[in-house]
CSV table of C-alpha atoms in Angstrom, one decimal:
chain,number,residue,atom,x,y,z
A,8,UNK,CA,-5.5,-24.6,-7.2
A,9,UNK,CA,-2.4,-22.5,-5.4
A,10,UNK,CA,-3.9,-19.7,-7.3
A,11,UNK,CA,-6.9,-19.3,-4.8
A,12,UNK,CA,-6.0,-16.8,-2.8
A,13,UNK,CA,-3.8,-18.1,0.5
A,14,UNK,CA,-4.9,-21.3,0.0
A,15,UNK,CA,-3.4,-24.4,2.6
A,16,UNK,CA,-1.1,-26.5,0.6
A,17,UNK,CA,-3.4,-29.3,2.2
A,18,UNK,CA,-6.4,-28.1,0.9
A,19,UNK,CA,-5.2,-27.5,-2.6
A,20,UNK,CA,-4.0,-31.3,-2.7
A,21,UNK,CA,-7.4,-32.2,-1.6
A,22,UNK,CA,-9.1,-30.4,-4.3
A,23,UNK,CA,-6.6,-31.6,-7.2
A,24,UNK,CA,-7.1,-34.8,-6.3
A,25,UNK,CA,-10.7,-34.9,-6.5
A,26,UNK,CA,-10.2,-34.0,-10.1
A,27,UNK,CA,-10.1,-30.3,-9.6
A,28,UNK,CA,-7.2,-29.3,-12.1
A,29,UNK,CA,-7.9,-25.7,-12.4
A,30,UNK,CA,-10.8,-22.8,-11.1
A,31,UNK,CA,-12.6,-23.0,-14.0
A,32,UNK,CA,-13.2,-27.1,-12.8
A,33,UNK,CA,-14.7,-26.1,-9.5
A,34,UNK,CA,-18.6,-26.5,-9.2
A,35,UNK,CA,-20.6,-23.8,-8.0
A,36,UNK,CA,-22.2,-26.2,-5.4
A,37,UNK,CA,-18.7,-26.4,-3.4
A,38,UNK,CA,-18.3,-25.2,-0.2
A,39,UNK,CA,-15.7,-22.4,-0.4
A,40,UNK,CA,-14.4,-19.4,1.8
A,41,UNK,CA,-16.1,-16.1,1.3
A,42,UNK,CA,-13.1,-15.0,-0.9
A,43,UNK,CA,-12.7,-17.6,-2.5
A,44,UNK,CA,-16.3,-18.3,-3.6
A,45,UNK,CA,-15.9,-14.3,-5.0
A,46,UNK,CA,-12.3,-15.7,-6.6
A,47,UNK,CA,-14.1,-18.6,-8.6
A,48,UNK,CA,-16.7,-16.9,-9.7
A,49,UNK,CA,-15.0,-13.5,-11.3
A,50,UNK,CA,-12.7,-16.2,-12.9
A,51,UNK,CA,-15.4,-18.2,-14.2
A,52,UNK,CA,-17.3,-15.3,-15.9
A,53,UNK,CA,-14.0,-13.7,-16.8
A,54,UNK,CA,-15.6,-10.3,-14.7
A,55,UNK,CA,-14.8,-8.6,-12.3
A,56,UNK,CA,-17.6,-9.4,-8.9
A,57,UNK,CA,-18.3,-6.2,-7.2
A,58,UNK,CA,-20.3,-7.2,-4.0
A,59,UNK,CA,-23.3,-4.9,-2.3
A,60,UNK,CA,-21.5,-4.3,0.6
A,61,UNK,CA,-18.9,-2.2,-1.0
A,62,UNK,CA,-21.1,0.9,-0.1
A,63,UNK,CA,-21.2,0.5,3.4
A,64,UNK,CA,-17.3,0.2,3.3
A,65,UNK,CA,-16.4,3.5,1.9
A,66,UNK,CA,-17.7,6.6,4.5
A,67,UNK,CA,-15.1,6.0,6.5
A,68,UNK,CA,-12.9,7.3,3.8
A,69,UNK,CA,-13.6,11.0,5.3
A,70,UNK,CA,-12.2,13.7,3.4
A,71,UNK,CA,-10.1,16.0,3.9
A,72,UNK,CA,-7.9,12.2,3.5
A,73,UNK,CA,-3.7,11.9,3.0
A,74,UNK,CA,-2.7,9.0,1.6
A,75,UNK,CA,0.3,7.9,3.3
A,76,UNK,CA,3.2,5.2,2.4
A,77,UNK,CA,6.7,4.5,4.2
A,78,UNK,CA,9.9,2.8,2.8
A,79,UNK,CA,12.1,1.3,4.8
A,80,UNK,CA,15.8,0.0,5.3
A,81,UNK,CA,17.0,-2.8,7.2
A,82,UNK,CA,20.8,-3.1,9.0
A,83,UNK,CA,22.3,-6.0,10.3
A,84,UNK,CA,24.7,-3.8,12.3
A,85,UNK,CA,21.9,-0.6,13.8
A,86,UNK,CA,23.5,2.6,13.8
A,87,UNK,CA,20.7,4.9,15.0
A,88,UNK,CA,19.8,5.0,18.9
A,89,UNK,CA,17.2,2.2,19.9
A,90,UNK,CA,17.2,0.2,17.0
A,91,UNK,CA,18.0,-3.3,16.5
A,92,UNK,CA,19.7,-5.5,14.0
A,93,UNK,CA,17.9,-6.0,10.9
A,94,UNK,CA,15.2,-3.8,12.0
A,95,UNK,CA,12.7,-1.8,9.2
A,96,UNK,CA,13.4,1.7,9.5
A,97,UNK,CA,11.8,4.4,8.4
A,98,UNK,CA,13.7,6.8,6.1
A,99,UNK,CA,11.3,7.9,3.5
A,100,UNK,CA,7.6,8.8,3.0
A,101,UNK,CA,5.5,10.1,0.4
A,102,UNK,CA,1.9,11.4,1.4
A,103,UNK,CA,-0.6,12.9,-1.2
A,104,UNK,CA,-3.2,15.4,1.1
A,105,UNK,CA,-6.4,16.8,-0.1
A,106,UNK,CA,-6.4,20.4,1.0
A,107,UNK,CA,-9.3,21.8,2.6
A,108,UNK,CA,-11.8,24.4,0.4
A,109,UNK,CA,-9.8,23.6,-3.0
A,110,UNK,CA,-12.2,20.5,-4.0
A,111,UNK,CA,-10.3,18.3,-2.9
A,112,UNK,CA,-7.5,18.9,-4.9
A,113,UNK,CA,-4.3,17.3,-4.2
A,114,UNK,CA,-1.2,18.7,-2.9
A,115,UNK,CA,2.2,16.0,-2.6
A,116,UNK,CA,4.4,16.0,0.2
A,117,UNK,CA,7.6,13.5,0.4
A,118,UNK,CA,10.9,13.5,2.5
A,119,UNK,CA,13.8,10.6,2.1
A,120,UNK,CA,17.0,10.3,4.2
A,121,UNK,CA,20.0,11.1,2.0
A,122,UNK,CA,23.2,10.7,4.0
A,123,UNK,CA,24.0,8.5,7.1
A,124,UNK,CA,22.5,10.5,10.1
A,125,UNK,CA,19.9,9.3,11.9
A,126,UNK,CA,16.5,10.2,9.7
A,127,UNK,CA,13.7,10.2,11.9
A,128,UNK,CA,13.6,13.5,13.6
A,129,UNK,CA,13.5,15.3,10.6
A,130,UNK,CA,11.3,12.8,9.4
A,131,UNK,CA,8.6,12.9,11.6
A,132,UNK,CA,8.7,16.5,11.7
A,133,UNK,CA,7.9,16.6,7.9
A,134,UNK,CA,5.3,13.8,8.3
A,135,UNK,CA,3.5,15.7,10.9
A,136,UNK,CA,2.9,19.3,8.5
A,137,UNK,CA,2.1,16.3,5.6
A,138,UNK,CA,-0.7,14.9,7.6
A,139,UNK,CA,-1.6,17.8,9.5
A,140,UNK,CA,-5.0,19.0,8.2
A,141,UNK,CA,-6.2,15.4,7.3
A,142,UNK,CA,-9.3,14.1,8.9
A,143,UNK,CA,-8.4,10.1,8.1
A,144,UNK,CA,-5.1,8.8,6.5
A,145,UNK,CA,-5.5,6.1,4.2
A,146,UNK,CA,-2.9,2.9,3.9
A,147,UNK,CA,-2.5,0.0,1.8
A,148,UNK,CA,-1.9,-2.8,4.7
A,149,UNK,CA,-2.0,-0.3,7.4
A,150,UNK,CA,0.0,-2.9,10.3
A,151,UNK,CA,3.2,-1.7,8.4
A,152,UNK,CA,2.5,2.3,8.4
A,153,UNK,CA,1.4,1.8,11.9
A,154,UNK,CA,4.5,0.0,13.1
A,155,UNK,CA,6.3,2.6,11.2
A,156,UNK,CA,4.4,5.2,13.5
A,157,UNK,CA,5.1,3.5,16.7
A,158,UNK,CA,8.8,3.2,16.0
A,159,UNK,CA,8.8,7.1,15.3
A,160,UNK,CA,7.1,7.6,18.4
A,161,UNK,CA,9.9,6.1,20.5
A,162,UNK,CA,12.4,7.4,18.4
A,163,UNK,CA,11.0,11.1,18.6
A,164,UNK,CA,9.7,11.9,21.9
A,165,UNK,CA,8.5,15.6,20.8
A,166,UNK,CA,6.5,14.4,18.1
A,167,UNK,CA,4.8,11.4,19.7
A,168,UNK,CA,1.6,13.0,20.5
A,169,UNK,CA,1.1,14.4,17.1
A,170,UNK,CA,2.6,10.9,15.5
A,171,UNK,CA,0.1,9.1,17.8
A,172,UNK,CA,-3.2,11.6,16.2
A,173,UNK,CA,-2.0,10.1,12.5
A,174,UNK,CA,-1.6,6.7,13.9
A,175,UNK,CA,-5.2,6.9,15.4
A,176,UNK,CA,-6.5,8.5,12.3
A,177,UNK,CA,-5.3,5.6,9.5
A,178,UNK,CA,-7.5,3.9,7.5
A,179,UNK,CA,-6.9,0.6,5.3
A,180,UNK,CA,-7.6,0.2,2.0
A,181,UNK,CA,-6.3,-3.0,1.6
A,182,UNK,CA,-9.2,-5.2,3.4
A,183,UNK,CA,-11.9,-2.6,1.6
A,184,UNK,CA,-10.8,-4.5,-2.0
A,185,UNK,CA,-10.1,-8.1,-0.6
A,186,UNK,CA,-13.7,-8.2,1.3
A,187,UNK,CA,-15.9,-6.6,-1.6
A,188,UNK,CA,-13.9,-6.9,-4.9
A,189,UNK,CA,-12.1,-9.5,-7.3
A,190,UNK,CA,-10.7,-9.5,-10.5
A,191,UNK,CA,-9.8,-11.7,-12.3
A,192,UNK,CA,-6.6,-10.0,-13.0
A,193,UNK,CA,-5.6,-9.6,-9.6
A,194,UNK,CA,-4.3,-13.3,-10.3
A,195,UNK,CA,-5.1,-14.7,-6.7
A,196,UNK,CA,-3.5,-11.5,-4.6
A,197,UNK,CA,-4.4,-8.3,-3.6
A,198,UNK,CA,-1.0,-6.7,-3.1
A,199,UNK,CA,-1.0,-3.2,-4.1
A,200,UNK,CA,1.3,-4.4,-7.5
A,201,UNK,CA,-1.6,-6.5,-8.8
A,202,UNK,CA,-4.5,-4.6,-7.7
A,203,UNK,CA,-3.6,-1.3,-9.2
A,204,UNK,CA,-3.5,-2.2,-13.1
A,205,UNK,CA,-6.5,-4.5,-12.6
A,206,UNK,CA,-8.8,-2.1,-11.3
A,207,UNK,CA,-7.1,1.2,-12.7
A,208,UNK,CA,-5.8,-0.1,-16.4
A,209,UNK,CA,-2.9,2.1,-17.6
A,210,UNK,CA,-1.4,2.6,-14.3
A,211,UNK,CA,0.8,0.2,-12.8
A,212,UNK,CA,5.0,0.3,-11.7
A,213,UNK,CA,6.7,-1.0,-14.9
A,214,UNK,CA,7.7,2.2,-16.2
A,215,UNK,CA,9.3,3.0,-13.0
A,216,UNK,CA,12.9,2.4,-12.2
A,217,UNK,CA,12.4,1.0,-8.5
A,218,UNK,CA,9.7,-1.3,-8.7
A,219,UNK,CA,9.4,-2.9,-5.8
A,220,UNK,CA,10.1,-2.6,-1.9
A,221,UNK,CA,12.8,-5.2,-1.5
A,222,UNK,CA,14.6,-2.8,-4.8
A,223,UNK,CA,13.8,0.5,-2.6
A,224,UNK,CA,15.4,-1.1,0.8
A,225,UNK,CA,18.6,-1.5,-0.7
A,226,UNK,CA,18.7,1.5,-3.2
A,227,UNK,CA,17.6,3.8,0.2
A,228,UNK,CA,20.3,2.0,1.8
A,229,UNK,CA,22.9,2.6,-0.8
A,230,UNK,CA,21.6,6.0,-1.1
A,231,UNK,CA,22.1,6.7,2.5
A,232,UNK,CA,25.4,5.2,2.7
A,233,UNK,CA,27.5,5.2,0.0
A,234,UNK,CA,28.3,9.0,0.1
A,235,UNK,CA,31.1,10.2,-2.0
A,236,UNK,CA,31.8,7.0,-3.2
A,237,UNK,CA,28.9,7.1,-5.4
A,238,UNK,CA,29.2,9.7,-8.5
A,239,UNK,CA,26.6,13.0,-8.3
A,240,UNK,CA,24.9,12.3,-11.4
A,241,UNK,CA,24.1,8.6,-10.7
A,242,UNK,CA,23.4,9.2,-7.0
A,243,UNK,CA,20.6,11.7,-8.3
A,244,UNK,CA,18.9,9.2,-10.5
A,245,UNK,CA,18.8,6.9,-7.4
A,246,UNK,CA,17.2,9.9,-5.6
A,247,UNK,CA,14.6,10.8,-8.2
A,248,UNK,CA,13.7,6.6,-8.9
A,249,UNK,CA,13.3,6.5,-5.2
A,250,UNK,CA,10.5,9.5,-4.6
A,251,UNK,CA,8.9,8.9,-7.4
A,252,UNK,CA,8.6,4.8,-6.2
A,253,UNK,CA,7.0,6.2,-3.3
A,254,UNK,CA,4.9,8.7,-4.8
A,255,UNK,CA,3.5,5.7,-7.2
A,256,UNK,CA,2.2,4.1,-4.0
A,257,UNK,CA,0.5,6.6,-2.4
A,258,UNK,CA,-1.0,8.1,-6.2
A,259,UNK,CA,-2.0,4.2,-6.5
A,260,UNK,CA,-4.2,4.6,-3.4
A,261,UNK,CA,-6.0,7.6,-4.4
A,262,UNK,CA,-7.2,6.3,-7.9
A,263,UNK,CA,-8.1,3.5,-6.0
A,264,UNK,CA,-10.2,4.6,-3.9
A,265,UNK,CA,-11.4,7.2,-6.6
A,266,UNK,CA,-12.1,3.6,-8.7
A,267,UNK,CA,-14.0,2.2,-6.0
A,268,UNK,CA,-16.3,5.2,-5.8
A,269,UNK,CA,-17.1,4.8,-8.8
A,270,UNK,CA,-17.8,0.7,-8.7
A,271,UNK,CA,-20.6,2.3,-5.7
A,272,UNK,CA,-22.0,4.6,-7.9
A,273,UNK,CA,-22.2,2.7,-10.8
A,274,UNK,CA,-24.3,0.3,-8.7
A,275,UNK,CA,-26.8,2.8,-7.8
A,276,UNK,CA,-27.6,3.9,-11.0
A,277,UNK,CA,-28.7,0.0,-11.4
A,278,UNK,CA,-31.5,0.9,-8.5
């Protein structure tokens, strides 16, 4: 039962001790969150459940899109102006933008911090030509870009308005999955990780050398601050697994969302 998807410890009891060992025990008469109910059922059948709604989910997806992702470090003792112990920072960012009149073809844009000075201004200057002709931006659990925003914001007083135009513009592709799609791969989450190689089979992180974001926060962080002490050739592999982390995530979102088009479409050709 702790494989339904953010299931109460309580609740899971409950069920295993009315003699529900596993999903494929649950009847379909029992009452069950939305999600859930959608959980059971794609396990059940061993397919994936695609719900009706998906449709009306997708317009606001407006193209020209970026796709935008952050990474972050965290210092117990802050060493940029305004920031407080333990505190994510932004040092990193990798956006892919559909350029306007090209067909939406895609063109890649990524900064990362590389030596102790404070990141963010040049940061947010880069972000702001990276999202500059895009009509929405699209996240994966868009609260952490957005905080990521608001801390450039403060951080970057000339840029604020412009940062504030991206902030308005994002778009989260996160809830768009969890509310009209399950997997049965997707193994009772819908983290970006699980989703991705469910829905988009071939593509996932395991042939990536950072492959996670608790990895990236401390290879940014030695990155940033190990300096000399680190030799050139290995600092440079740290570099390159780092952006091309990063650019994983924001690729991810765009055949995502290119996946999810395609779960639409495939429905109206049933009509």
């Amino acid at each position: 039962m702790s494989k339904l998807y953010r299931i109460e410890r309580k609740r899971a009891l409950e069920l295993e001790a009315d003699g529900y060992e596993t999903l494929y025990d649950l009847p379909s008469d029992l009452e069950l969150s939305v999600i859930h109910a959608r959980q059971v059922r794609a396990v059940q059948t061993g397919r994936m459940v695609v719900e009706p709604t998906l449709a009306k989910a997708l317009p606001q997806f407006a193209s020209p899109l970026a796709f935008l992702d952050f990474e972050t470090v965290s210092l117990a003792i802050p060493r940029w102006p305004g920031c407080r112990p333990w505190q994510q920072v932004p040092v990193q960012f990798s956006a892919h933008r559909e350029e306007r009149g090209r067909g939406g073809s895609l063109v890649h844009h990524e900064w990362i911090a590389e030596g102790p000075a404070d990141p963010r201004p040049a940061l947010a200057e880069a972000l702001v030509e990276a999202c500059a002709e895009a009509r929405k931006v699209v996240a994966y659990h868009a609260s952490f870009e957005r905080e990521c925003l608001k801390q450039l914001r403060e951080a970057v007083p000339r840029f604020a308005k412009e940062l504030e135009r991206i902030e308005k513009r994002l778009v989260d592709l996160l809830p768009v999955i969890r509310r009209h799609v399950y997997h049965p791969d997707f193994g009772g989450g819908f983290s970006i990780k699980k989703t991705l190689p469910a829905l988009v089979p071939g593509l996932s992180y395991a042939d990536l050398r950072v492959q996670d974001g608790e990895v990236a926060t401390v290879e940014l962080q030695r990155l940033m601050l190990e300096g000399d002490r680190t030799p050139p050739a290995e600092r440079a592999a740290r570099r390159e697994a780092l952006l091309r982390y990063c650019e994983r995530d924001t690729w991810a979102m765009v055949k995502l969302l290119e996946k999810l088009r395609s779960l639409v479409a495939d429905q109206l050709e049933l009509f």
